[in-house]
CSV table of C-alpha atoms in Angstrom, one decimal:
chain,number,residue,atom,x,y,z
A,1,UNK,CA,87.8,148.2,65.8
A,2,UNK,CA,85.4,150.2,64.0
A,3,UNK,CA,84.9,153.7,65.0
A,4,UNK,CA,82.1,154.9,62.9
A,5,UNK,CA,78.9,155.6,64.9
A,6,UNK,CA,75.6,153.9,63.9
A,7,UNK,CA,72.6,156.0,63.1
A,8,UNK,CA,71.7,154.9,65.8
A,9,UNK,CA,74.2,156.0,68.2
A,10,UNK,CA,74.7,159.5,66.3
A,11,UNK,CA,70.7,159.9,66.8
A,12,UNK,CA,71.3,159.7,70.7
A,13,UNK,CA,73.8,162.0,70.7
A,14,UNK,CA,72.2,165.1,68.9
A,15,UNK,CA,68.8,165.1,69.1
A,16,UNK,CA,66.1,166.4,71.4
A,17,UNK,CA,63.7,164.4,73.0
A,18,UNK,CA,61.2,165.2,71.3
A,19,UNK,CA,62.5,164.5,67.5
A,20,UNK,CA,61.2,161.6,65.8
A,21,UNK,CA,64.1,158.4,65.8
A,22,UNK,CA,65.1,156.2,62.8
A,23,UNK,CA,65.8,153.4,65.1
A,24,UNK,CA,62.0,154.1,66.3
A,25,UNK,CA,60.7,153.9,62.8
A,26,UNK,CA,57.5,152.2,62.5
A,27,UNK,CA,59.4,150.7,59.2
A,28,UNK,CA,58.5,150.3,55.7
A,29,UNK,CA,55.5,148.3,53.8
A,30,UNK,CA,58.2,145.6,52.4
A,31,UNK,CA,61.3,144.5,54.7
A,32,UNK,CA,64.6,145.8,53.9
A,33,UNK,CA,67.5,145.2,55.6
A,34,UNK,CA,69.0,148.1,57.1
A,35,UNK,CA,72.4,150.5,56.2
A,36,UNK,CA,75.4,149.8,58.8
A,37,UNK,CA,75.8,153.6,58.9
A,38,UNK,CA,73.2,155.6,56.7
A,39,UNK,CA,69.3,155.8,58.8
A,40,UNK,CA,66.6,154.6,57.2
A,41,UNK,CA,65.7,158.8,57.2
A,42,UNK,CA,68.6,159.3,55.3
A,43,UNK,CA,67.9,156.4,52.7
A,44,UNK,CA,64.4,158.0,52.1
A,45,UNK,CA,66.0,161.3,50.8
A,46,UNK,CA,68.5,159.8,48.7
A,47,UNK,CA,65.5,157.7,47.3
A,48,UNK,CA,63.3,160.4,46.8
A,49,UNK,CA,66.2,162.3,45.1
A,50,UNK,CA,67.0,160.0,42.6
A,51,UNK,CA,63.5,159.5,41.7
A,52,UNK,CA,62.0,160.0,38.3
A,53,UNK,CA,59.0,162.4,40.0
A,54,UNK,CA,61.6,164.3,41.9
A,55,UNK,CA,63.8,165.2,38.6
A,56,UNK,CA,60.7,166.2,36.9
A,57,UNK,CA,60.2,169.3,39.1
A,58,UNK,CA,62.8,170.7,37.1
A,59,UNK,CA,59.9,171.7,34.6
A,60,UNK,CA,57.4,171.7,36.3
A,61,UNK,CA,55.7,175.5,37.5
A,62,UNK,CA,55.8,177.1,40.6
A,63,UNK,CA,53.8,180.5,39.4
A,64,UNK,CA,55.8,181.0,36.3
A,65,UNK,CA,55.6,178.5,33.2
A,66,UNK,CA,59.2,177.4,32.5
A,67,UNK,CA,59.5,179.1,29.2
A,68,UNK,CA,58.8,182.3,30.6
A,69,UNK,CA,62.1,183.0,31.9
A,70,UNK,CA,65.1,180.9,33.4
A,71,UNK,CA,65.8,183.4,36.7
A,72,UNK,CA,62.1,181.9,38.0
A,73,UNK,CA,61.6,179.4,40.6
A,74,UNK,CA,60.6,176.2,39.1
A,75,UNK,CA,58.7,173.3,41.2
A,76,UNK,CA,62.4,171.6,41.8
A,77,UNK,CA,64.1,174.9,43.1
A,78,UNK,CA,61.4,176.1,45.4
A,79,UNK,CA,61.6,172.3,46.4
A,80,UNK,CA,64.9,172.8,47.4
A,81,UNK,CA,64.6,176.2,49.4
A,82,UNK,CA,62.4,174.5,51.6
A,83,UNK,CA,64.5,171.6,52.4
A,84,UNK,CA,67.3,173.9,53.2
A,85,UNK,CA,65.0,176.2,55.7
A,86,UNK,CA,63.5,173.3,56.9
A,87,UNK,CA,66.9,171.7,57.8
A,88,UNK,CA,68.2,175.2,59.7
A,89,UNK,CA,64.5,175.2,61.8
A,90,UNK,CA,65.4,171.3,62.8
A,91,UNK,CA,68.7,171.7,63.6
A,92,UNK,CA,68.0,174.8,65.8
A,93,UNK,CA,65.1,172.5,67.6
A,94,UNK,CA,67.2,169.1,67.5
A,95,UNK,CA,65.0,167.3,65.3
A,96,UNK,CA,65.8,165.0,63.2
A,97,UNK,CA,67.2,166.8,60.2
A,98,UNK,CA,67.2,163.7,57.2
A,99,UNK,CA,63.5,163.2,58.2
A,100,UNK,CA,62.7,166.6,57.9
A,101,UNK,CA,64.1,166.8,55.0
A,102,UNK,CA,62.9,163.8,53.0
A,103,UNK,CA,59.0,165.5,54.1
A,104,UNK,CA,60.6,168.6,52.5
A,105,UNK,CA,61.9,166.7,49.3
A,106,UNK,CA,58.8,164.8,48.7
A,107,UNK,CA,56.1,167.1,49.6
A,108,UNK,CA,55.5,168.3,46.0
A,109,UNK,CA,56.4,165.2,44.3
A,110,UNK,CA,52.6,165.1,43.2
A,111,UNK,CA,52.2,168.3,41.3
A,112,UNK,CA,51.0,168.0,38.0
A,113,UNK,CA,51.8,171.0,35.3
A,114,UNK,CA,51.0,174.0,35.8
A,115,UNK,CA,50.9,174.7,39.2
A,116,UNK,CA,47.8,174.8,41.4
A,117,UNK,CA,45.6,176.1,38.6
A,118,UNK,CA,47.1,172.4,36.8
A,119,UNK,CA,45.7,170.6,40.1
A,120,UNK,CA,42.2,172.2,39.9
A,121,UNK,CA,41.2,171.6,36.3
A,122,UNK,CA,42.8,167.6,37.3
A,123,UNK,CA,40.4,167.4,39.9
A,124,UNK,CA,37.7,168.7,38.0
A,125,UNK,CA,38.1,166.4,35.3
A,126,UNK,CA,38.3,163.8,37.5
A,127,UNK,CA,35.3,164.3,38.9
A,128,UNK,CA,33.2,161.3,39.6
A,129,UNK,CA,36.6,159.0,39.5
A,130,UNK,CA,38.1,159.5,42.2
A,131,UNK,CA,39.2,162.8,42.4
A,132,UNK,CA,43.2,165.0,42.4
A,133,UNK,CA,44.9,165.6,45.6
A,134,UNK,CA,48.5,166.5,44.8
A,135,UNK,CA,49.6,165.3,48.2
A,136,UNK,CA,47.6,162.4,47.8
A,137,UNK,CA,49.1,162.1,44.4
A,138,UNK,CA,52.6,162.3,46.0
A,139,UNK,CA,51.8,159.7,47.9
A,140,UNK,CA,50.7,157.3,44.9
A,141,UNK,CA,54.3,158.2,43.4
A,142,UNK,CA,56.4,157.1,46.4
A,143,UNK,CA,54.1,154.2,47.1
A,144,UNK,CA,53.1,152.8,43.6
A,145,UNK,CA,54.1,154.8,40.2
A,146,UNK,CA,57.9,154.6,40.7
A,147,UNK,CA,59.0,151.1,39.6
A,148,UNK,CA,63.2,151.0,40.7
A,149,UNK,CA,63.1,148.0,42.9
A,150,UNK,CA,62.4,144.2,41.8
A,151,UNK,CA,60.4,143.2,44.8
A,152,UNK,CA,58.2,146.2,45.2
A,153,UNK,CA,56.4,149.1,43.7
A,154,UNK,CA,57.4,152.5,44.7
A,155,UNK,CA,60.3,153.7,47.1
A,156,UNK,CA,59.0,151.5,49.9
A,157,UNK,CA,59.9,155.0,52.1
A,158,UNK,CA,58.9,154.5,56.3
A,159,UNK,CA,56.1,155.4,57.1
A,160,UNK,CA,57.2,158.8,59.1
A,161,UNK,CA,58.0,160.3,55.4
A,162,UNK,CA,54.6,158.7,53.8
A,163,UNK,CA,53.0,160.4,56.8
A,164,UNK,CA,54.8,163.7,56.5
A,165,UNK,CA,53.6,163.4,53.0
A,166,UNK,CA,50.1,162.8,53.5
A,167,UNK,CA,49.5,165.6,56.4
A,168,UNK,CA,51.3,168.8,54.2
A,169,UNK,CA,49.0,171.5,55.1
A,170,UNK,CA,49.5,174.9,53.7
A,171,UNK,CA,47.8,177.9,52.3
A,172,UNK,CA,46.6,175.9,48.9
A,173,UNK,CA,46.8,172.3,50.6
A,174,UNK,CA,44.6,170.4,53.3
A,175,UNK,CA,44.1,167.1,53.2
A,176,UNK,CA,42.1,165.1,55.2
A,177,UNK,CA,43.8,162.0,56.6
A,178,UNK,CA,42.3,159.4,57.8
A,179,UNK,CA,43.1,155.5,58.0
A,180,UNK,CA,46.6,154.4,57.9
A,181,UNK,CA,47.9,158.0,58.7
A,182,UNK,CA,45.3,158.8,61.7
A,183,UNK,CA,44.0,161.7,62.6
A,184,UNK,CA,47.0,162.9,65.2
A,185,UNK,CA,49.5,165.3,64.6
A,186,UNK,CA,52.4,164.5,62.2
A,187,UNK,CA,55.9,164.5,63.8
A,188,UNK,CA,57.4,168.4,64.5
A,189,UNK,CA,59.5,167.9,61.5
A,190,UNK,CA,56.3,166.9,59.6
A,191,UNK,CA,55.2,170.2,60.6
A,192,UNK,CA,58.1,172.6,60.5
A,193,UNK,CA,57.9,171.6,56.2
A,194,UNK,CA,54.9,173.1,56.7
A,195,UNK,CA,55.9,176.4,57.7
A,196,UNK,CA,59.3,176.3,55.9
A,197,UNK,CA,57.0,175.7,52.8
A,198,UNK,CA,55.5,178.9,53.2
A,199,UNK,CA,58.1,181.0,54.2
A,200,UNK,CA,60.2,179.7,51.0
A,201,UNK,CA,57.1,180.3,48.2
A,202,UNK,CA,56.0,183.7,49.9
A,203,UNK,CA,59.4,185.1,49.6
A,204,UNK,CA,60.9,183.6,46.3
A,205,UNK,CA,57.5,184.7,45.0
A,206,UNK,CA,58.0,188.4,46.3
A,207,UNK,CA,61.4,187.8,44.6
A,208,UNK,CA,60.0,186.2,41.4
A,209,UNK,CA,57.4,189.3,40.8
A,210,UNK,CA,60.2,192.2,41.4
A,211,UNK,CA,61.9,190.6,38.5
A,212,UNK,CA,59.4,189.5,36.5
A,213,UNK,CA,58.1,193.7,36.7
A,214,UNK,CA,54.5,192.1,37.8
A,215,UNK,CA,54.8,193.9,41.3
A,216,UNK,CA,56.3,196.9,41.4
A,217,UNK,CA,58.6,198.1,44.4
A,218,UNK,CA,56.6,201.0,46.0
A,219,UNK,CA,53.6,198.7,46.0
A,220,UNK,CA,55.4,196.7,48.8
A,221,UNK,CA,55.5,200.0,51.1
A,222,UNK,CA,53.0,199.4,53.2
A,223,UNK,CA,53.9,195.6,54.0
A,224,UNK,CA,55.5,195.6,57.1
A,225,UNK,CA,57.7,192.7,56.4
A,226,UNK,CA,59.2,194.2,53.6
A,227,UNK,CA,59.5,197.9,54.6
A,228,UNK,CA,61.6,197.8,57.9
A,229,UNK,CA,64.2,195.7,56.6
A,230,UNK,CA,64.3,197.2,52.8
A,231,UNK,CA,64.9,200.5,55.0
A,232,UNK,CA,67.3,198.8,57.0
A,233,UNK,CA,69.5,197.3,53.6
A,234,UNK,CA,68.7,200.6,51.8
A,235,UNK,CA,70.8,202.7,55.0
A,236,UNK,CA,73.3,200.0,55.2
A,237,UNK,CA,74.4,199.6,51.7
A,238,UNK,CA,73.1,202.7,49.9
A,239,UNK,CA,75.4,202.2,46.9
A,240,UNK,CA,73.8,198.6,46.5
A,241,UNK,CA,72.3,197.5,42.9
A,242,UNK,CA,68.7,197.7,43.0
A,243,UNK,CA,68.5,193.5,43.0
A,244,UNK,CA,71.0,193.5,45.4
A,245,UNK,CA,68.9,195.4,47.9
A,246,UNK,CA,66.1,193.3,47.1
A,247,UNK,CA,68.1,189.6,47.6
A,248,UNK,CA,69.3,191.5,50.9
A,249,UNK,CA,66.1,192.0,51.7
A,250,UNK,CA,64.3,188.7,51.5
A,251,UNK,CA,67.4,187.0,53.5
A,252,UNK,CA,66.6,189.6,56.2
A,253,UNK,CA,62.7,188.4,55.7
A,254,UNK,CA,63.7,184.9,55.6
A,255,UNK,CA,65.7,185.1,58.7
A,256,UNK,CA,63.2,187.2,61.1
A,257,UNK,CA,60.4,184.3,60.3
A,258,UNK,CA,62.5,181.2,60.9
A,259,UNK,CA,64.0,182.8,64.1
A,260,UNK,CA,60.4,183.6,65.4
A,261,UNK,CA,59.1,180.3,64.5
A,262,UNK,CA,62.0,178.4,66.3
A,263,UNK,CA,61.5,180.9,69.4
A,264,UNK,CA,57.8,179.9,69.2
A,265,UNK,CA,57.9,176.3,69.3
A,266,UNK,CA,60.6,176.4,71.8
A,267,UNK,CA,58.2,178.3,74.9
A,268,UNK,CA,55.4,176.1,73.8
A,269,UNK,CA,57.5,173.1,74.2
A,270,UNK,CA,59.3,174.7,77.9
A,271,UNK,CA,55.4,175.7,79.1
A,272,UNK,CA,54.2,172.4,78.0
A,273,UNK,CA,56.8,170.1,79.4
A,274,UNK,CA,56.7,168.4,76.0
A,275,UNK,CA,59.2,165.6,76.5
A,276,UNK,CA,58.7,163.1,73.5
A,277,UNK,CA,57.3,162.5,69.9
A,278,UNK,CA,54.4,161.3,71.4
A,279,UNK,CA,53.9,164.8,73.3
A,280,UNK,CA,53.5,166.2,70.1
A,281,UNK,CA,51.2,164.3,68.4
A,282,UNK,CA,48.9,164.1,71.3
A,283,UNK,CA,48.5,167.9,71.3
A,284,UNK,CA,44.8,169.4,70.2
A,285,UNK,CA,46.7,171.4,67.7
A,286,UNK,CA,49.9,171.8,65.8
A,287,UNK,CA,53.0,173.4,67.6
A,288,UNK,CA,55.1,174.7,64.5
A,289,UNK,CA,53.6,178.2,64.2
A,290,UNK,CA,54.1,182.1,64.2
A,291,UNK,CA,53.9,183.9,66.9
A,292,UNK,CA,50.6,186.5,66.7
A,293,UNK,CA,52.6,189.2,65.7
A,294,UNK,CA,54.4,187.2,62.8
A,295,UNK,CA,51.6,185.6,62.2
A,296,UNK,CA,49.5,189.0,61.7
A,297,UNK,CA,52.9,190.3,59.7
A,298,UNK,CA,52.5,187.2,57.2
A,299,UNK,CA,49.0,187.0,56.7
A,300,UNK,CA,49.7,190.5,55.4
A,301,UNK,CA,52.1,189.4,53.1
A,302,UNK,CA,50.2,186.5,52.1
A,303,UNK,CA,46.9,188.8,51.4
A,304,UNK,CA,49.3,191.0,49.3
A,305,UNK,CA,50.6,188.4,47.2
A,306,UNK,CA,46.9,186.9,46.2
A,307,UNK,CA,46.0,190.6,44.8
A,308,UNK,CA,49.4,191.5,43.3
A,309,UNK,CA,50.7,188.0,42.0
A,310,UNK,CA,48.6,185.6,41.7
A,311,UNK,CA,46.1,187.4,40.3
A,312,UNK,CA,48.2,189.2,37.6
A,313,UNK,CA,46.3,189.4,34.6
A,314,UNK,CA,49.8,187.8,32.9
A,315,UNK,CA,49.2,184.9,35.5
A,316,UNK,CA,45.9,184.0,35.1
A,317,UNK,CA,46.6,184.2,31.1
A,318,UNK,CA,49.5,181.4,31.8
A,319,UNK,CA,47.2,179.5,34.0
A,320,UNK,CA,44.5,179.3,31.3
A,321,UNK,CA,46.3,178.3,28.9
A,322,UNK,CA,47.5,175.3,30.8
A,323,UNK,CA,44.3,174.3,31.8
A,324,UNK,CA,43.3,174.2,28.2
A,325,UNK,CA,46.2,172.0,27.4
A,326,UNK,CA,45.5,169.5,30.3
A,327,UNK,CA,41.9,169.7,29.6
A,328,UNK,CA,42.3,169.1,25.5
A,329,UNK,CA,44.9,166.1,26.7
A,330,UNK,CA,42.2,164.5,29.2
A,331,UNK,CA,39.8,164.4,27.0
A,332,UNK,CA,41.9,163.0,23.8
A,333,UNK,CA,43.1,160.1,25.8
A,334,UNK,CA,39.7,159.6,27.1
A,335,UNK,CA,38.3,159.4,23.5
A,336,UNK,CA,41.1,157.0,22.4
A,337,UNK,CA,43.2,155.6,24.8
A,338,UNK,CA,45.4,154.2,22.1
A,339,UNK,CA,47.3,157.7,22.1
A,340,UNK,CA,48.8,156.9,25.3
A,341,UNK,CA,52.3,155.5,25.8
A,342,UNK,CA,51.4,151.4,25.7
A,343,UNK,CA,52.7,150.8,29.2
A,344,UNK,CA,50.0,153.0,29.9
A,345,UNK,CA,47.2,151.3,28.1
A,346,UNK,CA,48.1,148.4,29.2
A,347,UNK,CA,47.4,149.4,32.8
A,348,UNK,CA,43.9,150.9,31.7
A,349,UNK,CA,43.6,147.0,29.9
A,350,UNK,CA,44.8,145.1,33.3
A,351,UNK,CA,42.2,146.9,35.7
A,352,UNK,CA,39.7,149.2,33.7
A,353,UNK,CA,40.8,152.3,35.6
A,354,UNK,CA,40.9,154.5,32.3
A,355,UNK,CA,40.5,158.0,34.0
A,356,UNK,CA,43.2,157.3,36.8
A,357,UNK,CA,45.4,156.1,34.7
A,358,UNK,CA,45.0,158.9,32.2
A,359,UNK,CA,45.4,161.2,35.4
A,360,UNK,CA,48.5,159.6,36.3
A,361,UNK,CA,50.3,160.3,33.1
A,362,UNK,CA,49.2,164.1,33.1
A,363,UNK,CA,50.2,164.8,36.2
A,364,UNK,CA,53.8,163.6,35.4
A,365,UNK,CA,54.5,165.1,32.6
A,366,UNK,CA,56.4,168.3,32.7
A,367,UNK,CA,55.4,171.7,31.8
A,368,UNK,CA,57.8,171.4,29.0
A,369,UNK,CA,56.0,167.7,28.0
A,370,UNK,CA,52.6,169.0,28.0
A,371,UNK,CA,53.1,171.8,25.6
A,372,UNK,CA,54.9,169.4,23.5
A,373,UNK,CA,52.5,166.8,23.4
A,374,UNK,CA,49.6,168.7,23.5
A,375,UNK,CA,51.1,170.2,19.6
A,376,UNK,CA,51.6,166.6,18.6
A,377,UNK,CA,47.9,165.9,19.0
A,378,UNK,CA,46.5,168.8,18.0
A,379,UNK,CA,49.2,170.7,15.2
A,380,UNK,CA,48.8,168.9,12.4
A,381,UNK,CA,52.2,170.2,11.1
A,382,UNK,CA,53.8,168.8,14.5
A,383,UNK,CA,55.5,165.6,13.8
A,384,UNK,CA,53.8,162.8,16.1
């Protein structure tokens, strides 16, 4: 007799009432039949991870273009910070950790080059056609652009990680979600990517700008968030390397805002009586959040970050230059679509969609790809 536990059965045993079920799952597009032991949660994130999109983060920016440094964040690391907070803040709540963490896996599957600078020049240029959402984008991946399966396009993912997908609201995303998706709530691990999205860029970026020499380290002083725990590390370890302090530092950071988010949600859900998914989606608002004094401490953080980081003159000179490139691609294939690969011509030939299809190609490439295609076109000492 078999004694390995369904997903199922392991499901009733861990998690809280109000976490979202496999064996609840409003399923997938195309029938599948089910794994004896693996959920269909857990089948999502080993999809997602062995998709195309998902290895293509590798080279792919977060705020620094890949050939500025190897010690940055790329798209695929910062990807995989949040998975790993967001996995700690659902196994604190008893949510369901593999559905949490395909949401976290997928959620910037749809990012073109170039960071968000990349996605505003996309949308621009596809202005009149349609538009660029990256989340929307991430959608069209998981549901359409990969081709693995023989009976369907895409990953064929349930529809809890397509919705987790479609709702990702953060500082530079919010979507609006109608149709299919609804206007509720997403699922609390839906939301805690949310939050674990921005605790992971705000602090790797803190990180990424001390070593990059773009912030310097008195200028965090006055943040809150940084001061009382570098003063902490610096009394504690006084012999420390100057990185070291600073790693120390952000774990401290990292900690303090995922222990006052899980404190949050947990006296919302005790005053509220919240006893199901349902509870949660019914709400007027979100429950994953700070508490007002976090939430006062990060906005300061966040506000910092704009002025000092992202608005680097060395940033915005990476960011231009990328929009340049995507920009001088656009507009080539637009003018001759017979540069593209042939699978993609012959997509623009089936339906007539030139600009989407166009779109669709930019916004996979990589950094990396974009620099080098962008010399075969235009270098004519670049082989072709």
């Amino acid at each position: 007799m078999s004694t390995t536990l369904s997903a199922a059965e392991r499901e009733a045993l861990v998690l809280a009432p109000w976490a979202e079920r496999s064996i609840a799952s409003r399923g997938r597009r195309h029938d599948e039949s089910e794994h004896p032991f693996r959920s269909a949660f857990q089948r999502d994130r080993d999809r997602i991870i062995h998709s195309s999109a998902f290895r293509r983060l590798e080279y792919k920016t977060q705020v620094f273009v890949y050939h500025e440094g190897d010690r940055y964040r790329t798209r695929l690391t910062h990807t995989m910070e949040v998975a790993q907070i967001a996995r700690t803040i659902a196994r604190a709540l008893g949510l369901n950790e593999d559905l949490a963490e395909a949401i976290a896996l997928a959620h910037d599957l749809g990012h073109p080059p170039f960071g968000h600078k990349g996605e505003e020049i996309l949308n621009e240029l596809m202005a009149g056609h349609g538009g660029f959402e990256h989340n929307a984008h991430s959608l069209r991946i998981v549901e359409h652009l990969e081709t693995r399966y023989p009976r369907f396009r895409g990953l064929n993912l349930t529809w809890e990680v397509r919705e987790g997908i479609a709702k990702h609201k953060s500082e530079h995303d919010r979507p609006e979600t109608t149709g299919e998706y609804g206007a509720d709530n997403a699922s609390l691990e839906a939301q805690i990517v949310d939050v674990a999205d921005e605790i992971a860029y705000n602090n790797h970026d803190i990180d990424d700008g001390l070593s990059s020499a773009m912030i310097e380290p008195a200028a965090l002083a006055h943040i809150e968030l940084w001061s009382a725990h570098h003063d902490e590390v610096r009394r504690l370890y006084p012999d420390a390397q100057p990185h070291v302090l600073r790693c120390q530092t952000i774990v401290r950071i990292i900690n303090e805002q995922v222990t006052d988010l899980v404190d949050t949600i947990r006296k919302t859900i005790e005053a509220e009586k919240i006893a199901s998914p349902g509870d949660i989606r019914r709400r007027p608002a979100p429950i994953a959040g700070f508490s007002p004094d976090m939430e006062r401490k990060n906005r300061q953080l966040k506000d910092f970050l704009m002025e000092r980081l992202y608005k680097h003159h060395r940033v915005i000179r990476m960011s231009d230059k990328g929009n340049r490139i995507l920009e001088s691609l656009f507009n080539a294939y637009v003018r001759e679509p017979r540069l593209l690969p042939p699978e993609y011509l012959g997509r623009i030939e089936a339906d007539g969609r030139k600009e989407r299809h166009i779109c669709d190609y930019i916004a996979g490439m990589t950094d990396k790809f974009a620099i080098e295609e962008y010399k075969k076109l235009f270098d004519p000492e670049e082989k072709v």
